[in-house]
XYZ file of C-alpha atoms in Angstrom:
319
model
C -36.836 26.345 -64.381
C -34.941 29.375 -63.673
C -36.289 32.787 -65.034
C -34.453 34.466 -67.790
C -33.044 37.653 -66.439
C -33.978 40.690 -68.394
C -31.272 43.196 -69.049
C -31.019 46.282 -71.364
C -28.893 45.545 -74.419
C -26.611 48.453 -73.786
C -25.629 46.442 -70.411
C -24.591 43.283 -72.229
C -21.066 43.672 -73.319
C -21.013 40.287 -75.242
C -22.955 41.565 -78.182
C -24.320 44.544 -80.242
C -24.638 47.808 -78.745
C -23.279 46.644 -75.429
C -20.065 45.371 -77.123
C -19.684 48.723 -78.755
C -20.137 50.704 -75.490
C -17.527 48.493 -73.704
C -14.898 48.847 -76.333
C -15.350 52.766 -76.319
C -15.129 53.184 -72.587
C -12.017 50.720 -72.407
C -10.085 53.149 -74.306
C -8.000 54.844 -71.731
C -7.712 58.283 -73.435
C -11.519 58.699 -73.737
C -12.363 57.546 -70.120
C -11.314 60.868 -68.443
C -13.220 62.849 -70.945
C -16.228 60.571 -70.522
C -15.943 61.034 -66.882
C -15.584 65.074 -67.109
C -18.586 65.237 -69.603
C -20.814 63.011 -67.135
C -20.089 65.117 -64.110
C -20.843 68.332 -66.079
C -24.090 67.142 -67.465
C -25.247 66.036 -64.065
C -24.301 69.388 -62.387
C -25.725 71.515 -64.985
C -28.966 69.465 -65.140
C -29.290 69.448 -61.402
C -28.742 73.354 -60.856
C -31.264 74.099 -63.657
C -33.781 72.156 -61.597
C -33.119 74.075 -58.390
C -30.627 71.898 -56.780
C -27.552 74.157 -55.447
C -25.133 71.647 -56.256
C -21.821 73.534 -55.978
C -22.927 75.796 -53.256
C -24.213 72.775 -51.122
C -20.795 70.890 -51.821
C -18.808 73.772 -50.373
C -21.098 74.049 -47.134
C -21.296 70.184 -46.613
C -17.323 70.021 -46.798
C -16.861 72.758 -44.254
C -19.419 71.035 -41.811
C -18.274 67.413 -42.244
C -14.473 67.854 -41.931
C -14.363 68.249 -38.072
C -16.314 65.070 -37.521
C -14.649 62.672 -39.915
C -12.485 61.007 -37.060
C -15.477 60.628 -35.037
C -17.144 58.392 -37.493
C -13.998 56.423 -38.671
C -13.334 52.783 -37.614
C -9.475 52.783 -37.093
C -7.857 50.124 -39.333
C -10.777 49.359 -41.540
C -9.435 48.440 -44.930
C -12.122 48.755 -47.766
C -12.102 45.649 -50.059
C -10.672 45.854 -53.429
C -14.173 46.187 -55.236
C -14.900 49.285 -53.368
C -11.616 51.070 -54.502
C -12.675 51.222 -58.174
C -13.815 54.450 -59.936
C -17.521 55.232 -59.163
C -19.621 57.970 -60.724
C -16.808 59.791 -62.454
C -14.640 59.911 -59.363
C -11.111 58.596 -59.790
C -11.216 57.639 -56.048
C -14.697 56.136 -55.930
C -16.699 56.805 -53.023
C -13.552 57.158 -50.790
C -13.156 61.037 -51.171
C -14.728 64.137 -50.092
C -15.964 65.066 -53.485
C -18.131 61.859 -53.813
C -19.529 62.635 -50.215
C -20.123 66.164 -50.626
C -21.982 65.731 -53.887
C -24.095 62.480 -52.936
C -26.956 64.437 -51.598
C -27.399 66.572 -54.651
C -26.965 63.490 -57.056
C -29.586 61.706 -54.883
C -31.913 64.529 -55.498
C -31.123 64.773 -59.153
C -31.741 61.029 -59.553
C -35.252 61.413 -57.946
C -36.237 64.389 -60.251
C -35.236 62.177 -63.315
C -37.760 59.674 -62.512
C -40.829 61.883 -63.377
C -39.447 64.256 -66.088
C -42.778 65.296 -67.300
C -43.892 66.636 -63.721
C -42.716 69.926 -62.197
C -41.528 68.727 -58.689
C -39.290 70.102 -56.075
C -36.386 67.715 -55.092
C -37.952 66.964 -51.646
C -41.260 66.159 -53.186
C -39.626 63.775 -55.613
C -37.278 62.206 -53.033
C -40.151 61.776 -50.587
C -42.424 60.160 -53.260
C -39.645 57.751 -54.204
C -38.958 56.636 -50.479
C -42.595 56.338 -49.557
C -43.431 54.009 -52.730
C -40.392 51.876 -51.291
C -41.735 51.635 -47.663
C -45.243 50.818 -48.903
C -44.127 47.567 -50.453
C -42.397 46.146 -47.258
C -45.126 47.465 -44.710
C -47.455 44.739 -45.117
C -44.567 42.133 -44.242
C -43.960 44.008 -40.885
C -46.606 42.330 -38.682
C -44.580 42.811 -35.512
C -43.117 46.151 -33.885
C -39.982 47.385 -35.531
C -37.566 47.879 -32.608
C -34.383 48.056 -34.609
C -33.691 48.967 -38.292
C -30.442 49.024 -40.228
C -29.772 50.816 -43.367
C -26.914 49.016 -45.250
C -24.791 51.072 -47.537
C -26.368 54.300 -46.190
C -24.102 56.666 -48.185
C -24.964 60.413 -46.808
C -28.055 59.220 -44.973
C -30.912 60.404 -47.472
C -32.516 56.823 -47.301
C -31.780 56.377 -43.655
C -33.549 59.652 -42.551
C -36.642 58.961 -44.672
C -36.765 55.420 -43.247
C -36.533 56.572 -39.760
C -39.146 59.339 -40.206
C -41.543 56.699 -41.854
C -40.982 54.342 -38.932
C -41.612 57.077 -36.398
C -45.129 57.826 -37.962
C -45.801 54.119 -38.302
C -45.176 53.577 -34.595
C -47.196 56.544 -33.660
C -50.190 55.111 -35.649
C -49.734 51.793 -34.200
C -49.054 53.251 -30.732
C -45.560 51.498 -30.377
C -42.330 52.699 -29.270
C -40.112 53.976 -31.968
C -37.504 51.952 -33.702
C -33.826 52.648 -33.350
C -32.369 53.276 -36.721
C -28.855 53.162 -37.704
C -27.001 53.765 -40.986
C -23.835 51.772 -41.951
C -21.360 52.454 -44.824
C -17.899 51.934 -45.785
C -17.037 55.517 -46.689
C -15.937 57.435 -43.540
C -16.402 60.714 -45.794
C -20.065 59.652 -46.506
C -20.700 59.018 -42.774
C -19.442 62.282 -41.869
C -21.690 64.110 -44.256
C -24.510 62.045 -43.160
C -23.898 62.991 -39.456
C -24.032 66.724 -40.139
C -27.059 66.307 -42.506
C -29.042 64.797 -39.716
C -29.532 68.053 -37.900
C -32.813 66.971 -36.357
C -31.068 63.793 -34.981
C -33.669 61.237 -36.422
C -31.059 58.679 -37.037
C -29.649 57.045 -33.825
C -26.207 56.278 -35.043
C -23.792 56.082 -37.970
C -21.613 52.900 -38.287
C -18.294 52.614 -40.309
C -18.344 49.031 -41.530
C -18.591 46.854 -44.533
C -22.145 45.708 -45.376
C -20.920 42.071 -45.800
C -19.196 42.142 -42.546
C -20.863 44.447 -40.080
C -19.695 42.972 -36.797
C -23.069 43.393 -35.324
C -24.661 40.443 -33.390
C -26.899 37.697 -34.804
C -30.721 37.850 -35.198
C -30.573 41.460 -33.750
C -32.408 43.642 -36.315
C -36.137 43.682 -37.272
C -35.663 45.609 -40.628
C -32.851 45.943 -43.063
C -32.952 48.441 -45.821
C -30.547 48.162 -48.931
C -31.392 51.109 -51.185
C -29.443 51.685 -54.438
C -26.624 49.541 -53.242
C -26.611 46.288 -55.288
C -25.827 47.861 -58.616
C -22.552 49.065 -57.100
C -21.382 45.720 -56.133
C -19.982 42.853 -57.971
C -22.089 39.650 -57.868
C -19.888 37.872 -55.151
C -20.292 40.916 -52.832
C -24.012 40.939 -53.382
C -24.227 37.336 -52.354
C -22.066 38.058 -49.260
C -24.180 41.244 -48.157
C -27.451 39.132 -48.592
C -25.951 36.413 -46.380
C -24.994 38.995 -43.848
C -28.583 40.567 -43.991
C -30.010 37.044 -43.334
C -27.629 36.579 -40.377
C -28.536 39.891 -38.716
C -32.334 39.623 -39.176
C -34.390 38.220 -36.422
C -36.624 35.394 -37.633
C -39.515 37.007 -39.380
C -37.431 40.212 -39.804
C -37.806 41.856 -43.340
C -35.306 42.911 -45.819
C -36.308 45.751 -48.318
C -34.313 46.445 -51.418
C -34.509 49.087 -54.188
C -32.556 49.502 -57.229
C -32.491 49.519 -60.909
C -35.380 47.435 -62.592
C -33.874 45.410 -65.460
C -37.348 45.169 -67.124
C -37.864 49.045 -67.068
C -38.782 50.392 -70.426
C -37.073 53.536 -69.695
C -33.835 51.667 -68.945
C -34.401 49.147 -71.822
C -34.456 52.164 -74.261
C -32.064 54.716 -72.898
C -30.300 56.954 -75.530
C -27.004 55.700 -76.643
C -24.993 58.768 -75.266
C -26.795 58.307 -71.874
C -26.192 54.669 -71.679
C -22.572 55.138 -72.480
C -22.123 57.582 -69.728
C -24.054 55.246 -67.243
C -21.794 52.388 -68.041
C -18.840 54.402 -67.958
C -19.533 55.412 -64.370
C -20.972 52.223 -62.838
C -18.427 49.457 -63.082
C -20.548 46.704 -61.965
C -23.692 47.659 -63.606
C -23.562 44.502 -65.966
C -22.799 42.147 -63.238
C -26.089 43.478 -61.435
C -28.346 43.277 -64.636
C -27.166 39.760 -65.295
C -28.030 38.530 -61.662
C -31.384 36.776 -60.881
C -32.006 38.638 -57.622
C -35.026 36.731 -56.650
C -33.044 33.493 -56.855
C -30.096 34.972 -54.972
C -32.464 35.930 -52.127
C -34.049 32.607 -52.107
C -30.626 30.945 -51.982
C -29.574 33.011 -48.917
C -32.632 31.780 -47.229
C -35.299 34.533 -47.729
C -39.049 33.744 -48.386
C -42.173 35.627 -49.024
C -40.714 37.592 -51.710
C -42.665 40.597 -52.937
C -41.313 42.213 -56.185
C -42.917 45.382 -57.415
C -42.106 48.305 -59.635
C -42.130 51.606 -57.461
C -41.601 53.983 -60.442
C -40.774 53.823 -64.020
C -37.034 53.099 -63.464
C -36.878 51.079 -60.200
C -38.211 48.000 -58.399
C -38.494 47.168 -54.782
C -38.074 43.780 -53.280
C -39.433 42.941 -49.871
C -38.917 39.557 -48.174
C -38.695 37.794 -44.883
C -36.123 35.950 -43.084
């Protein structure tokens, strides 16, 4: 018998609160004000917590512009699902505004996980990423020679992954892994490249996560961090199939994303839930998907599913 997928009521548009929110955000005249309010709330909160949102946005735009052509695959056409509005950006992830604010938004997200603690953005981010890596570590019995971060955005997850793998290799007296980040947004990749001033990531690839163009059985570890809630279900299945194809036998996949069973997400205030649903077009599809079943159907085994913090879960498994 398949497990019943838990999901917050606000994410279920077929009934109750979810239906009310869906009707509200479907009103065109209200959508733009909702997006505007969502952005302003995020920026104000971030700057109050020591994240220099607007100053950092200006600096990253100046730095990343000249390298855009270097990280762009000519002729690559993003799939339709990637062209919708994300995160209050009319152009979704395919614009400079999204790319130059992704680092700040990621730091703000990490701070929201532990609101009762006074943490720096770096401390919160490091705690989050370390918890993710700790779940997959026991599955990695062989040396990790090549790691791939699918849907890497501006490289926050990729850099943390690379640093962790370097420390792990030192402890185990192994050669360090080759780490690559892959994303569909060239603007995101341009920002990722200039953010990686220490060069801890080997290369940045402009491609679709479900059609990477990389060789079969060529990767030891694939990371998929905060990606699946931004995909429709058919794309999630395609990405999992591609990850299975890329991994060597015994290779590991580590995923982190919203935890449908999180009491924090289950009981979001109505205003916050409305803003979240208005800026995440596929969140309902994500919450209604049995991810464990999807992974097993793709061929993965030895699933480990753990809550890594009050909002998120990690799923690690083997090919």
